Every structure is written in structure tokens, then in C-alpha cells.
Short mmCIF file of C-alpha atoms (C1' of nucleotides) in Angstrom, two decimals:
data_model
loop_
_atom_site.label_atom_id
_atom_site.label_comp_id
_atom_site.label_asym_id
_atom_site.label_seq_id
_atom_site.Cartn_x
_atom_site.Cartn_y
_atom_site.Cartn_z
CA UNK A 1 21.54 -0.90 13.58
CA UNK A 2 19.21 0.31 11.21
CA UNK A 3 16.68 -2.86 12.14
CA UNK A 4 16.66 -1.50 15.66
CA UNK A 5 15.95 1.91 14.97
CA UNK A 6 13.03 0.95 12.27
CA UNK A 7 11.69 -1.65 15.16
CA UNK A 8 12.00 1.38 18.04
CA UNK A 9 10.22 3.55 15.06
CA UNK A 10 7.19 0.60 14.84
CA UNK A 11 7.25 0.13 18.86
CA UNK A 12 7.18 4.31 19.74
CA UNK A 13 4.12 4.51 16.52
CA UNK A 14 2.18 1.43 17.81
CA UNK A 15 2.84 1.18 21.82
CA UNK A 16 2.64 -2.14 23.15
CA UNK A 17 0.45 -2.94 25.72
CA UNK A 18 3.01 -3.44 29.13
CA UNK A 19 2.17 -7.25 29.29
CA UNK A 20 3.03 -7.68 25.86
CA UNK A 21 6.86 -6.14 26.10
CA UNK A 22 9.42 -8.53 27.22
CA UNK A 23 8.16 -11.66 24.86
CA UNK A 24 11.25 -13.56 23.49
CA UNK A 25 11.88 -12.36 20.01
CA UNK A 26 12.75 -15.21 18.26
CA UNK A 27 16.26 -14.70 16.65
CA UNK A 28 16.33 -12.78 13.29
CA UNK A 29 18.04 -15.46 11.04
CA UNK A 30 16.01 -13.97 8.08
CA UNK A 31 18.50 -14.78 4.95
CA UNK A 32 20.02 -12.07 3.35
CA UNK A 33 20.72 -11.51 -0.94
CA UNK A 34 22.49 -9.48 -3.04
CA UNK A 35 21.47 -8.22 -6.31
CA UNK A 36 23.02 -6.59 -9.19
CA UNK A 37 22.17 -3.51 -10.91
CA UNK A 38 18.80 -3.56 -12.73
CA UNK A 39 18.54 -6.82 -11.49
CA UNK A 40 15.00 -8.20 -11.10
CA UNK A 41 13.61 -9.02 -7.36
CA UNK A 42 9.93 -9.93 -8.58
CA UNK A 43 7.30 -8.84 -11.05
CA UNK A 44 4.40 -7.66 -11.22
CA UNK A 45 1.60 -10.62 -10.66
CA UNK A 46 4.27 -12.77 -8.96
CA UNK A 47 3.65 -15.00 -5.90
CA UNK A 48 4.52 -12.72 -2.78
CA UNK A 49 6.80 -15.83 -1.85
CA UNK A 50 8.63 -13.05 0.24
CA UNK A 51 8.75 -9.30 1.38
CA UNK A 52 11.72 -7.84 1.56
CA UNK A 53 13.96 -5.16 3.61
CA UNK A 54 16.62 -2.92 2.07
CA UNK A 55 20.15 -3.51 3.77
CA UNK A 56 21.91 -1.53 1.41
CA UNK A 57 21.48 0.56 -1.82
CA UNK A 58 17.99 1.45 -3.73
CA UNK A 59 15.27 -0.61 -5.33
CA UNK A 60 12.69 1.05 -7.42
CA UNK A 61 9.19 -0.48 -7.88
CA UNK A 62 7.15 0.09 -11.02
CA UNK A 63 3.75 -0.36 -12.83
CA UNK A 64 3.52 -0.86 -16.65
CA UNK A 65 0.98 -0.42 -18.80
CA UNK A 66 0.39 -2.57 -21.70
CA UNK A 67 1.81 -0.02 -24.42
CA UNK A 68 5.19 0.06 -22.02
CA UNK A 69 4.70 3.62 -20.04
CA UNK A 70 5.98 2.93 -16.69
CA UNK A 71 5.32 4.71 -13.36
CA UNK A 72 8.13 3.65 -10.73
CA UNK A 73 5.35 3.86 -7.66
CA UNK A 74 8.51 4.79 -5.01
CA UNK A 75 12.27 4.10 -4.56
CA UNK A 76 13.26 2.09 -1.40
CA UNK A 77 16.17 2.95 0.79
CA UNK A 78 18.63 0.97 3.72
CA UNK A 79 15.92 0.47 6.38
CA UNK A 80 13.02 0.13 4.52
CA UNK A 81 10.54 -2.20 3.85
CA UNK A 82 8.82 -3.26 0.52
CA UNK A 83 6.63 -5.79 -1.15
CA UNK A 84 4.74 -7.05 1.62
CA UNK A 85 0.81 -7.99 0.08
CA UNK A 86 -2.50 -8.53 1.14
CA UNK A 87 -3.26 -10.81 -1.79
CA UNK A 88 -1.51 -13.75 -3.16
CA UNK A 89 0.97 -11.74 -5.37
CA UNK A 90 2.87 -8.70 -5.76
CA UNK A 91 1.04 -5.70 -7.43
CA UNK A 92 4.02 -3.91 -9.23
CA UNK A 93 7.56 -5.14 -10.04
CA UNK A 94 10.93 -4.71 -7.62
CA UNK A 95 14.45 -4.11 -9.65
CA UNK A 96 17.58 -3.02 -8.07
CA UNK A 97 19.12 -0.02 -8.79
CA UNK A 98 22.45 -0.24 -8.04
CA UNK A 99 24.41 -3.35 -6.25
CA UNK A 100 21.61 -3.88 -3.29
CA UNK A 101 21.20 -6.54 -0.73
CA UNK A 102 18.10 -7.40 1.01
CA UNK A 103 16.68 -9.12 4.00
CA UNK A 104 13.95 -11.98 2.93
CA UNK A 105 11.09 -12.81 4.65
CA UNK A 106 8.58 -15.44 3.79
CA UNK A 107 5.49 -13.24 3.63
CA UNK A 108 3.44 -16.21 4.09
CA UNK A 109 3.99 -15.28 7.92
CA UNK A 110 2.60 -11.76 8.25
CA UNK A 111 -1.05 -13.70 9.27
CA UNK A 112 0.73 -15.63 11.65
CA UNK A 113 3.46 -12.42 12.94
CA UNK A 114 1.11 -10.68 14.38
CA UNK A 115 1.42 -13.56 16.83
CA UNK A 116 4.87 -15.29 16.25
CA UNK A 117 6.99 -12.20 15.88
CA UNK A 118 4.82 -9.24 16.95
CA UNK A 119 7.73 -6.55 16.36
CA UNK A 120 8.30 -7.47 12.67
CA UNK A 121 4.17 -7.11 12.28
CA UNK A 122 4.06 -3.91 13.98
CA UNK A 123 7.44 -2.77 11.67
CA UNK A 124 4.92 -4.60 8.49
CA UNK A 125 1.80 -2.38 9.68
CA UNK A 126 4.28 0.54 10.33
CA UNK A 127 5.87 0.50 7.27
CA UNK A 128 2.82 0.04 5.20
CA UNK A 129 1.36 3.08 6.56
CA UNK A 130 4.35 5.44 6.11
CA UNK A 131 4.41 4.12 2.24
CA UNK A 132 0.19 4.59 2.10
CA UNK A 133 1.52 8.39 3.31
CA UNK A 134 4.09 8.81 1.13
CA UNK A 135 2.01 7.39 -1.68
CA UNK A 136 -0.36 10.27 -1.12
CA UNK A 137 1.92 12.90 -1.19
CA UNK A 138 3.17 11.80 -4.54
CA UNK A 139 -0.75 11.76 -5.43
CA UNK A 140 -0.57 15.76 -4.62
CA UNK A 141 2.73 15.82 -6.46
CA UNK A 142 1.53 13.83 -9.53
CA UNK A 143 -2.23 15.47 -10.05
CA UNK A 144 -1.66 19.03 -9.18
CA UNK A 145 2.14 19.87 -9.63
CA UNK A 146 4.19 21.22 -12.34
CA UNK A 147 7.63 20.02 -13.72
CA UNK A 148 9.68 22.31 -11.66
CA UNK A 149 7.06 22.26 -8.60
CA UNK A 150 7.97 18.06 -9.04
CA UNK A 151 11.51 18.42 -9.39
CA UNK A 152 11.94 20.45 -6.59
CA UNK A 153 9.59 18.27 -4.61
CA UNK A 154 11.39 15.12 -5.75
CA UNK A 155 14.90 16.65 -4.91
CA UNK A 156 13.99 17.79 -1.32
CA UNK A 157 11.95 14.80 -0.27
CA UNK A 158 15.26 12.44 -1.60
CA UNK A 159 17.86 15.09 0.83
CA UNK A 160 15.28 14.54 3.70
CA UNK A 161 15.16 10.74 3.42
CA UNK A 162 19.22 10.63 2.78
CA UNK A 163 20.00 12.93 5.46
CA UNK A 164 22.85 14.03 3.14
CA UNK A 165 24.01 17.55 3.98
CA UNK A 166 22.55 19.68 1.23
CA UNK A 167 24.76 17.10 -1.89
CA UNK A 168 22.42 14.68 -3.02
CA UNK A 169 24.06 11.30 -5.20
CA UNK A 170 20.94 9.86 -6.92
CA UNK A 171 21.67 6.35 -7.26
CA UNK A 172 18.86 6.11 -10.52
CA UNK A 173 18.86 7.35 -13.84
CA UNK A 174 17.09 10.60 -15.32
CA UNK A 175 14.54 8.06 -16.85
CA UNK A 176 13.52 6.81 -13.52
CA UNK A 177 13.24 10.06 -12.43
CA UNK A 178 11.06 10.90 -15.42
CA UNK A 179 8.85 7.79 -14.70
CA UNK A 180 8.25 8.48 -11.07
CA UNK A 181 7.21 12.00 -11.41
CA UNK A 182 5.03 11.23 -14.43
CA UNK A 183 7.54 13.71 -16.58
CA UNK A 184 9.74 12.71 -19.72
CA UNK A 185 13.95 12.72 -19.04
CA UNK A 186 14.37 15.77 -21.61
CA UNK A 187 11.82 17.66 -18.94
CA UNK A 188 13.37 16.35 -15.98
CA UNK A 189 17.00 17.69 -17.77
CA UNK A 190 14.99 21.18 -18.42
CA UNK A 191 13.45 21.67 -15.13
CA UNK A 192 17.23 21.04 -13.66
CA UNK A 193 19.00 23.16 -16.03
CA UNK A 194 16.06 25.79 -14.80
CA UNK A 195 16.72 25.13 -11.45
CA UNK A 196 20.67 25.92 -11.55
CA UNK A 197 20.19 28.61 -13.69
CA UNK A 198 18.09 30.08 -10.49
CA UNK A 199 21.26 29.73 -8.44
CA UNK A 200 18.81 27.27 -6.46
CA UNK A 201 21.20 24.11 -7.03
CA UNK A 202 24.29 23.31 -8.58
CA UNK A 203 24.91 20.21 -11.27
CA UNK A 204 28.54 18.65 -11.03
CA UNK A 205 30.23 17.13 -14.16
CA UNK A 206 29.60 13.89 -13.39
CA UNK A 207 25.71 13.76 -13.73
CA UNK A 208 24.64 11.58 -10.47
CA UNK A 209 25.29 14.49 -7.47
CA UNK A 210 23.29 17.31 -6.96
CA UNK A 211 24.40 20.13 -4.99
CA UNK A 212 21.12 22.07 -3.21
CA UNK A 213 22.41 25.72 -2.75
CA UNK A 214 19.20 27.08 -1.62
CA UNK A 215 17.15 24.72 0.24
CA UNK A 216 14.45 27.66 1.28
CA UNK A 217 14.13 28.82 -2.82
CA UNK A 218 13.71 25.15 -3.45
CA UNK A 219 10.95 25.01 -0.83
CA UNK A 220 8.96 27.98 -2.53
CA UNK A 221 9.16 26.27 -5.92
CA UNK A 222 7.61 22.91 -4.39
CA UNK A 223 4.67 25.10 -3.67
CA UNK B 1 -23.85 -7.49 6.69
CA UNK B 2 -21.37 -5.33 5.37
CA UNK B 3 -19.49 -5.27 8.42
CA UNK B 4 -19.75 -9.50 8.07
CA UNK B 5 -18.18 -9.30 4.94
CA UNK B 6 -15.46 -7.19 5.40
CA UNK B 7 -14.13 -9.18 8.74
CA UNK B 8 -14.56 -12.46 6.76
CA UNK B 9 -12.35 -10.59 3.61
CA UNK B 10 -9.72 -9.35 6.10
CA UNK B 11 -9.86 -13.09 7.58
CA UNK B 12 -9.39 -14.94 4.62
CA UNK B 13 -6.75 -12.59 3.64
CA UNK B 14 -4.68 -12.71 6.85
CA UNK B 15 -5.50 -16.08 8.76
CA UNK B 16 -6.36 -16.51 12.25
CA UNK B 17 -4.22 -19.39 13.62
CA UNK B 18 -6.31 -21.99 14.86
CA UNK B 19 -5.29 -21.52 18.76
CA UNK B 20 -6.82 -17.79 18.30
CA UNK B 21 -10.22 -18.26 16.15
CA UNK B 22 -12.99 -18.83 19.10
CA UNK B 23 -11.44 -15.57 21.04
CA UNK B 24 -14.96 -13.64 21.93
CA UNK B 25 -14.97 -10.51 20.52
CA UNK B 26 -16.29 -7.63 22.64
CA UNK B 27 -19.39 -6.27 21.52
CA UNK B 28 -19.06 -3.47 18.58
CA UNK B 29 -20.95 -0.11 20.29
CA UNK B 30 -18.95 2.18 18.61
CA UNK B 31 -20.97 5.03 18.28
CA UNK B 32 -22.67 6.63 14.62
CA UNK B 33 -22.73 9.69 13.23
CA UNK B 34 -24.51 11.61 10.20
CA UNK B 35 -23.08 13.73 8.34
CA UNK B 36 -24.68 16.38 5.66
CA UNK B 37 -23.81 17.35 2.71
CA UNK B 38 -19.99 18.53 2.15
CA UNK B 39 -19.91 18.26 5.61
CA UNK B 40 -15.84 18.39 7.14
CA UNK B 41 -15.25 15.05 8.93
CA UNK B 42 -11.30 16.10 9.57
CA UNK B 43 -9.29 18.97 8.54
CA UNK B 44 -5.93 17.52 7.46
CA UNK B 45 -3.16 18.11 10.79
CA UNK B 46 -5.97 17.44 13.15
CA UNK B 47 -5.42 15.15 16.07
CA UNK B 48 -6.44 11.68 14.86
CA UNK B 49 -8.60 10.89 16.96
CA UNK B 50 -10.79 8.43 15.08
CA UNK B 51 -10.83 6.59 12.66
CA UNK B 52 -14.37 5.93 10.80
CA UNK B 53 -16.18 3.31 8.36
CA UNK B 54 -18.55 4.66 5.98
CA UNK B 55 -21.87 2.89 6.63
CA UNK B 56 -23.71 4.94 4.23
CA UNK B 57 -22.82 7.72 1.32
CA UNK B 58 -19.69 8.26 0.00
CA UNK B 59 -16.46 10.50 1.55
CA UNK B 60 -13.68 12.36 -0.13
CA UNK B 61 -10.59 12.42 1.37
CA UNK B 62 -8.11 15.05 -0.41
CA UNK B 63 -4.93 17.36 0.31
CA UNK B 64 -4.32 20.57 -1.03
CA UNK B 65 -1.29 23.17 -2.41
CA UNK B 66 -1.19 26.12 -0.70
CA UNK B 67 -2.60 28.41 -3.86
CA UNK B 68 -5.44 26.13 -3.58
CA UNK B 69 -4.58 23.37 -6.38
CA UNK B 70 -6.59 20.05 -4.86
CA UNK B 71 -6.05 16.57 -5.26
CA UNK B 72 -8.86 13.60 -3.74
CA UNK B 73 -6.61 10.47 -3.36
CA UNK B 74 -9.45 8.60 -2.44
CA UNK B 75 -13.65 8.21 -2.89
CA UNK B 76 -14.76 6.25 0.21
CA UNK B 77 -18.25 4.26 -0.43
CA UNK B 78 -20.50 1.47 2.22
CA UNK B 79 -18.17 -0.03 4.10
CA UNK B 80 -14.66 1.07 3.61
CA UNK B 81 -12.48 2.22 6.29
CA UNK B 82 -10.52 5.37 6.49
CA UNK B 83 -8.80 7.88 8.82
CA UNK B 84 -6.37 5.53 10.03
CA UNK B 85 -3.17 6.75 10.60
CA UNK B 86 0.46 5.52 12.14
CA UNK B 87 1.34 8.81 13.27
CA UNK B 88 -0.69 11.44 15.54
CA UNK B 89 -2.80 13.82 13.08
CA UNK B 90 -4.29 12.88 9.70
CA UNK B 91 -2.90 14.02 6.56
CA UNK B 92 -5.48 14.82 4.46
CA UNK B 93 -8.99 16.33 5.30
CA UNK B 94 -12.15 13.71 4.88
CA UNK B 95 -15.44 15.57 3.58
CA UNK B 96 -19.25 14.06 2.74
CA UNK B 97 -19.77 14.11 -0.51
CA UNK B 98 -24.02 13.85 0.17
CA UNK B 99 -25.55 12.73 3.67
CA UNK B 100 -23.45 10.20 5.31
CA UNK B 101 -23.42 7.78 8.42
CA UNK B 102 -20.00 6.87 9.78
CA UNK B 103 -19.04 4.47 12.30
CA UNK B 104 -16.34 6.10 14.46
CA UNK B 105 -13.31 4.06 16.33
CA UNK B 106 -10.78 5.42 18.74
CA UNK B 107 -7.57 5.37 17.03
CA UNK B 108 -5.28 5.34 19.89
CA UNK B 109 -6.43 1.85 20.32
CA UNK B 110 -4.57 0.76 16.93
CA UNK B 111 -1.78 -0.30 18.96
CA UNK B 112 -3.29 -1.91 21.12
CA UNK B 113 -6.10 -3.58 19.01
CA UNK B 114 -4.05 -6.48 17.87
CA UNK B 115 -4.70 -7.29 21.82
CA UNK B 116 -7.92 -6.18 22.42
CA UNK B 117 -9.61 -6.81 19.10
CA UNK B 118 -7.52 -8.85 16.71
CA UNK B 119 -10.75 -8.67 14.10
CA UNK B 120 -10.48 -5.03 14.23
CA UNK B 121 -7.11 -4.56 13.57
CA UNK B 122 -7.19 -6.99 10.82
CA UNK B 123 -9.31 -5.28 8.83
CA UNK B 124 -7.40 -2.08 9.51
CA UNK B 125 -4.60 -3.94 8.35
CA UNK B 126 -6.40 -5.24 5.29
CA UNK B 127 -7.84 -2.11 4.96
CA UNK B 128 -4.59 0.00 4.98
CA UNK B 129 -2.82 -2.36 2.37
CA UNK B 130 -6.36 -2.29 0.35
CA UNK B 131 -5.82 1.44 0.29
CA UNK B 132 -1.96 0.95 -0.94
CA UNK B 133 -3.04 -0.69 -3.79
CA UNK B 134 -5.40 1.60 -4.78
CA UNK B 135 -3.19 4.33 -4.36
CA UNK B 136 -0.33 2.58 -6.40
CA UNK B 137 -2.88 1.90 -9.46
CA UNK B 138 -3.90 5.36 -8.95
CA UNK B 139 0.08 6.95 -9.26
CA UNK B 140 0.19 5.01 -12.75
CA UNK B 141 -3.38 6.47 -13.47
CA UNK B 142 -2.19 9.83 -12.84
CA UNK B 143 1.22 10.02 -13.94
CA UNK B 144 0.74 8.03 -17.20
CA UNK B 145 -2.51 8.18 -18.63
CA UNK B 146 -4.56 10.57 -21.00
CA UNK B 147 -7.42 12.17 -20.15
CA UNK B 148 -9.85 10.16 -22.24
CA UNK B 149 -8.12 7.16 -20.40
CA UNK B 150 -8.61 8.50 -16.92
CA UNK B 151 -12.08 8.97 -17.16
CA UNK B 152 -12.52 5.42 -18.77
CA UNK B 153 -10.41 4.17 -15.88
CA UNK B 154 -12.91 6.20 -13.51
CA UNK B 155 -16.05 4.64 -14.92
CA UNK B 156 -15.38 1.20 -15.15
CA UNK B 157 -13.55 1.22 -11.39
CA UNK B 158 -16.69 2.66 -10.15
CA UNK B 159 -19.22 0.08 -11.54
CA UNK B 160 -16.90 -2.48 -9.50
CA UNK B 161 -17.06 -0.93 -6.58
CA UNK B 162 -20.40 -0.18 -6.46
CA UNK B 163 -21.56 -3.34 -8.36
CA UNK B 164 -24.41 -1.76 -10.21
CA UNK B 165 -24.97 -3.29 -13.06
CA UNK B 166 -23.86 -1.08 -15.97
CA UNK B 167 -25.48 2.32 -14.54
CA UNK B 168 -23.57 4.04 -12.54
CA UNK B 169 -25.04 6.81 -10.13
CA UNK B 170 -22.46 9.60 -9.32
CA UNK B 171 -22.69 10.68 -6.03
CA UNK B 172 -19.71 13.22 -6.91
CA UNK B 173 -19.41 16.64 -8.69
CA UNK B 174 -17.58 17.30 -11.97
CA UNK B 175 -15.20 19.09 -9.65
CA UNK B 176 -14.45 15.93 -7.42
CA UNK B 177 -14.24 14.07 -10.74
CA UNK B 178 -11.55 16.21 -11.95
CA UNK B 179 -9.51 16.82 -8.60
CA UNK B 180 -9.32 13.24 -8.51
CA UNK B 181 -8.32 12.39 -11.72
CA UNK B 182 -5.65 15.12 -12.08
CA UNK B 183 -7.77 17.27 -14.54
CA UNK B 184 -9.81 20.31 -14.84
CA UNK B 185 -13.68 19.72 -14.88
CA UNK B 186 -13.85 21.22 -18.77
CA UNK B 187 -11.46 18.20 -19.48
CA UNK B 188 -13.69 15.68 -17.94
CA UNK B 189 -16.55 17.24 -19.49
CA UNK B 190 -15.30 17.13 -23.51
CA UNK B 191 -13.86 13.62 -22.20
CA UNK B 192 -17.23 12.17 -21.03
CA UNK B 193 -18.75 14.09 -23.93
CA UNK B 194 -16.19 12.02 -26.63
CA UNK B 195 -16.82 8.40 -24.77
CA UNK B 196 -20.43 9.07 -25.48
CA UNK B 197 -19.94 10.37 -29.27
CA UNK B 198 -18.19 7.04 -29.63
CA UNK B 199 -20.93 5.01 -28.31
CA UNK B 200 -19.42 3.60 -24.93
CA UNK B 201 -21.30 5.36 -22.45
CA UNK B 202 -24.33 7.58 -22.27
CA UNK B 203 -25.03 10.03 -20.23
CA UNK B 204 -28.99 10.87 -19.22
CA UNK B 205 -30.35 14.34 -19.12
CA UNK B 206 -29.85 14.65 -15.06
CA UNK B 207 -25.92 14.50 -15.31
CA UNK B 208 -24.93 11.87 -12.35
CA UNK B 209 -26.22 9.13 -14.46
CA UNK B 210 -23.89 6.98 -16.18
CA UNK B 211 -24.63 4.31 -18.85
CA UNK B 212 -22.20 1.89 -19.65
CA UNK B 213 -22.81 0.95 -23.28
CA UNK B 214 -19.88 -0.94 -24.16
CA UNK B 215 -17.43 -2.59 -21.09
CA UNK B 216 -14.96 -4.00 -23.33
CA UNK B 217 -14.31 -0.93 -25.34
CA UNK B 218 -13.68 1.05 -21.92
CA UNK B 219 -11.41 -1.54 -20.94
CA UNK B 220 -9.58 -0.86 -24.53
CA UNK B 221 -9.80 2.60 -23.68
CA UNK B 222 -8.45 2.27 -20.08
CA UNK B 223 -4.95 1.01 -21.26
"C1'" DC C 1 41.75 8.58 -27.51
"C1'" DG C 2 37.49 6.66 -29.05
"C1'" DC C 3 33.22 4.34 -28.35
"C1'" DG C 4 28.49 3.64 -26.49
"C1'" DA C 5 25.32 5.13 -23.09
"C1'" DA C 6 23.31 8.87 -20.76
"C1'" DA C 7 22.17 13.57 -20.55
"C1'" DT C 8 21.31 18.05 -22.55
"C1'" DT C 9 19.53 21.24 -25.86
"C1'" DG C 10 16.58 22.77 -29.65
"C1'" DA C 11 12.47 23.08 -32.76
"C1'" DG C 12 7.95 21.95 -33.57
"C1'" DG C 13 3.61 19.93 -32.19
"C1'" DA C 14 -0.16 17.78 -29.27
"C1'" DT C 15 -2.65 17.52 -25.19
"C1'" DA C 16 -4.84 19.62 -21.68
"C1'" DC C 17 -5.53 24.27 -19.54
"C1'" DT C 18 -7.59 29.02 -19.25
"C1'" DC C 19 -11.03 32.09 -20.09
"C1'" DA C 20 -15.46 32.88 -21.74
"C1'" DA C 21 -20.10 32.03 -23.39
"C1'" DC C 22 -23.91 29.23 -23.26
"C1'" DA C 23 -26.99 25.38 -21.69
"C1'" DT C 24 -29.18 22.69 -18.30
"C1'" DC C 25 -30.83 21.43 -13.91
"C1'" DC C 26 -33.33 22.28 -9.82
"C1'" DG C 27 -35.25 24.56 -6.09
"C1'" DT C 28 -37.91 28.70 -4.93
"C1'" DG C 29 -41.51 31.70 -5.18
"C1'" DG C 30 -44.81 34.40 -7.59
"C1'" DC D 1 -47.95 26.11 -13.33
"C1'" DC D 2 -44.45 28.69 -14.93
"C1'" DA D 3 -40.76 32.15 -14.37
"C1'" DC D 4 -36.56 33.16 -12.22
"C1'" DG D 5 -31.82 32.59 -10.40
"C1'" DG D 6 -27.86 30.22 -8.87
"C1'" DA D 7 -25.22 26.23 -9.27
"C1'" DT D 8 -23.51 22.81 -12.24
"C1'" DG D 9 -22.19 21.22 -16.60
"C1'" DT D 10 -21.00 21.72 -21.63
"C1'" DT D 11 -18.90 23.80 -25.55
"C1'" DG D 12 -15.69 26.88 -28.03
"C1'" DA D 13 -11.39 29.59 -29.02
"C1'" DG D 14 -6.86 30.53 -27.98
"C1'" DT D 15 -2.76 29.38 -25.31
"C1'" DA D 16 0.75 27.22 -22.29
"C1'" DT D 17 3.00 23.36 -20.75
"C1'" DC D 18 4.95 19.40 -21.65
"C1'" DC D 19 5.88 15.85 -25.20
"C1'" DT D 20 8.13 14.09 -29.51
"C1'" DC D 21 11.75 13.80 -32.50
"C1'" DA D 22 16.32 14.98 -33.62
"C1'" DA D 23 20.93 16.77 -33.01
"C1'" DT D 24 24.63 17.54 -29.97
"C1'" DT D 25 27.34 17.17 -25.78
"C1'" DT D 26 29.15 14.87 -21.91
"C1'" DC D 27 30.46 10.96 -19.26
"C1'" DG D 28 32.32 6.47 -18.13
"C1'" DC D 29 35.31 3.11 -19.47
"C1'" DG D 30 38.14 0.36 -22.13
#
DNA sequence: CGCGAAATTGAGGATACTCAACATCCGTGG
DNA sequence: CCACGGATGTTGAGTATCCTCAATTTCGCG
């Protein structure tokens, strides 16, 4: 379900030519693998044996530097696509979340795709642009915006990609919040407190849901 | 000859399977244009209807808040590709930074290039993940380093790029210096200002002149 | 109920920002 | 050839935002 949409998404971004459209897709008997929480997919400077696709739960994908800071680069959903390389090797590490399971494909291929499997290369290309687009955003968000102005930013963006009516269940820890918006947890923690005492969302006892009360304040305050 | 290069890069990096290497290509007339000084190439949300390669000069592609805050994502220099994009309008605006030529390619053809011109879309391809990498190093540059080790970052990336050997000629302002490194220009400034007090760098009396004194120490300094 | 991990809150401090003055560069024109 | 003026860059003083370190609370789970 969610391979069909992402390959309709590819085909409706990068039309095929007419004569190209009714090739034989060769079946999809890509293996599949679960992982357990903070379990490690691949690091940094790793062959890029494979790239993967989340079937279910989150991955989050980080660069360290050598004193240990860590920027998690983006968090990957059910549908998406990560850790496909030009080079040799991956460029940043992949650890699950949560419990995930992922579709493997030998990324020795994506030369070859282009030919062999020309839907999975246009999903590839599609997918790479969407995270060179979303990588830019976070650019914006991680140059020019401040802690609330991120929060906010990082709060909407994760409603809009979970389609989840207005009660958001973050799957990751305040830390990897702090490390993808370039904040520390104990500002991440302040900028929420901030944002519920603004009536703009709401913070449940157990820590993992957010409730957004006010999407149109919250939109304001991403500036 | 830059133009050679690049094909042969995106070549090597995504291989040709045998069957498809003597395919003649058609011949490259896409057409030129100059470009003067902080001349607008594309507003961001404008139809994208090219993309370009810089032949000459250097671009800077950026996004702005809506009070105005800026961030550059990128610096485009000699033959680097940019403007491509999966969906129909750009997302950031592309500017010359001092005179530029720019090779300009109809982007509508990306989907069907892989057809048409294989070469082509290759080094989009390669171009697009080349750009993903950049972006992801720059994420950790932005959300986790100081401002002494931005600026040393800054330096030494452009004397790779731009292979000159230990000067470095800025085509940029301060300004772009500082939008792109998630500063202000006064930090830049008292940064570049320190680097030289310590002896890495120097900076000559016409301020777009870099020296790089001591390599290693930057790279200390870059973290 | 009690323990360890995660999150929140508080106090103090460091880094980078703001605002302002000054210096330098460079093109223009007397 | 030098003086002028605007743009660009540097330096300084004071401040705000976010970080660090520490204490406390809350949560999840036996």
C-alpha cells in the first residue's frame, strides 16, 4: 500500500515517457528486517551494502563530531526511503527508534535501476530530492530560527508528515529532539513548557503525545 | 573540460551497463547566459523552468523568514549544477554573486532524460545526491559548531573546492559569509580576525583575500 | 511501592547578537 | 593626484539567548 502510493508519487513527479509504461516490473522480493529499539542499521563510513525503506516505525540518522555532539540530519517514517549513496559508503549513521522493520535493497543496483527496475530509480531520484528539500528547510530552521520558532517548526512539520489529527506521539526522545534542531533537551523542555503555557499545545502525563490546540498560533511562532 | 569531467564523475559513480555505453548522445546546444552582479536567476516559488550549470562565477542559492532573517544553503562555483527540482517551482531563489555565465536546461525534460539523455540525467542524479551531502555536513555545521569553527570549516571547504593552493579568493560578501554560516557578519569578522591573531590564516589589506597559514591547525579547529 | 531513566525546573554563565563607532576600500570627480 | 562619499569591514560595549550544571519531579516498570 504505501509502496504503491510512494511509486504513483515518483511516476506523477517524473512522467514516463508513453513507450516506457507497461515494462514488466520485475517482482518486488526485496527482503524485509526488523530492528529493535536503538538498534544500529549502519554507520557512518560503512559500505552502502544496501538502502533501505521504512515499513514501519522511525529511524533517525545522525552525524558526530569527534568530541561526541551529534546532529540527527532527519527522522524517517513508513514509506520512506533512506541511505541510498553516491559514493561507496554511507555518510551518517541509521539507528532505529523504536521496533522498525525495513525493506533492503542492494544499493549496488541504483547504476543498473535506472534500467532494470526503472520505478524503484525514479522512487531513488524522487526520494532523494524530497530529502535534498527537506534538508534545506531545516537549513532555514537551523541558521536563522530561534528555540521556540524550531519547536514550533519541528512540531508542525512532524503533524503534517503523520497526518495525525492535531495529537502528535513522538516516537524519539527529548535528546533527539535536541540534536536535530541544534538545541539542548532542557531548551527543548523550556520552549514546550512556553508553548503550553501560551494555550498553543497541551503536554499529557505521559511525556511522548503532544496535543496541538492551536495549529494557526503555532504557525505564527514558526515565523 | 569541465563539462568532461563532471559526466566522467557522474559515470564512474553510477555505471553505464555495457549494452548502453556507445548510445550517441545528442549534441549539447543548450543555450548561455550572463549574468551581472547580484543579478536574480530565480525567485524562490517560480515555475522551474530550468535548471542551470555554472560555467563561470559563483551563485547563491538561499531562502528567507518572512521578517527578513536569510539563510544561503548553498555557494555554487565552475561547473556545479543547480535548480533542479522534483516538484514544479524552486524553493529557494538563485542570485550571482559577481558576473556569471550559466548553462540553462529545460527541466521538464528530467523525466524524461533518463530516455533521451541518460548522461544528463546522471549527473543530475550525481549532482542532486552531491548536493545531499553537502547539505547533511552543512546541518551538523550549523546546528553544532561554534563560530570560530564555522568559519574554519568555511575556509578550508573552500580551498577544496576551488583548488587554489592555500589562497583563497572570496568571491562573496561578509554578509553571504554570515547568512551561510548561521551568523551575523560582526561574528565572522572578530572570528576571521582571532584565526589570524593565532597565526592560521591571514588576511591581505583588500579583504577577499585569504591566506591559509596553517591547514592542519584549521582542521584542529574545524572539529 | 520503589527504583532508574527521562523530563522538567532553576540559577548562573558563556557565546554570539545588537547597536554603535570607527576604519578601510574603491570608484568618482574635482 | 588627491579629496570625497558610500559601501564594506572591523572593533568595542552591553545584552539576550541559549548552554551548563545541579536539583527535583515524573514516568515506566518491576
Amino acid at each position: 500500500m504505501l509502496s504503491t502510493l510512494d511509486a504513483r508519487t515518483a511516476a506523477s513527479i517524473l512522467p514516463l515517457p508513453l513507450h516506457k509504461r507497461h515494462e514488466p516490473l520485475r517482482p518486488a522480493v526485496a527482503p524485509r528486517r526488523a530492528y529493535a529499539k536503538d538498534e544500529e542499521i549502519f554507520l557512518e563510513g560503512d559500505e552502502a551494502e544496501f538502502f533501505y525503506k521504512v515499513v514501519s516505525g522511525a529511524v533517525r540518522t545522525y552525524k558526530l563530531l569527534s568530541d561526541g555532539r551529534r546532529q540527527i540530519d532527519a527522522f524517517h517514517f513508513a514509506g520512506e526511503i533512506f541511505g541510498a549513496e553516491s559514493g561507496g559508503e554511507h555518510r551518517f549513521t541509521a539507528e532505529a527508534i523504536g521496533e522498525v522493520t525495513l525493506v533492503c535493497h542492494r544499493s549496488r543496483s541504483i547504476g543498473t535501476m535506472a534500467f532494470d527496475n526503472p520505478m524503484l530509480a525514479r522512487e531513488v531520484l524522487a526520494s532523494t530530492m524530497e530529502a535534498l528539500a527537506r534538508a534545506q528547510e531545516h537549513m532555514l530552521l537551523l541558521g536563522r530560527k530561534s528555540a521556540v520558532e524550531k519547536v514550533a517548526s519541528f512540531l508542525l512539520g512532524l503533524s503534517e508528515r503523520t497526518t495525525s489529527g492535531g495529537v502528535i506521539d513522538l516516537p524519539m526522545a527529548r535528546i533527539d529532539i535536541a540534536d536535530h534542531l541544534g538545541l539542548t533537551i532542557e531548551t527543548v523542555s523550556r520552549s514546550l513548557t512556553q508553548l503550553e503555557r501560551e494555550g498553543v499545545i497541551s503536554l499529557p502525563a505521559h511525556r511522548r503525545g503532544i496535543v496541538l490546540k492551536d495549529r494557526a498560533a503555532l504557525r505564527r511562532l514558526r515565523a
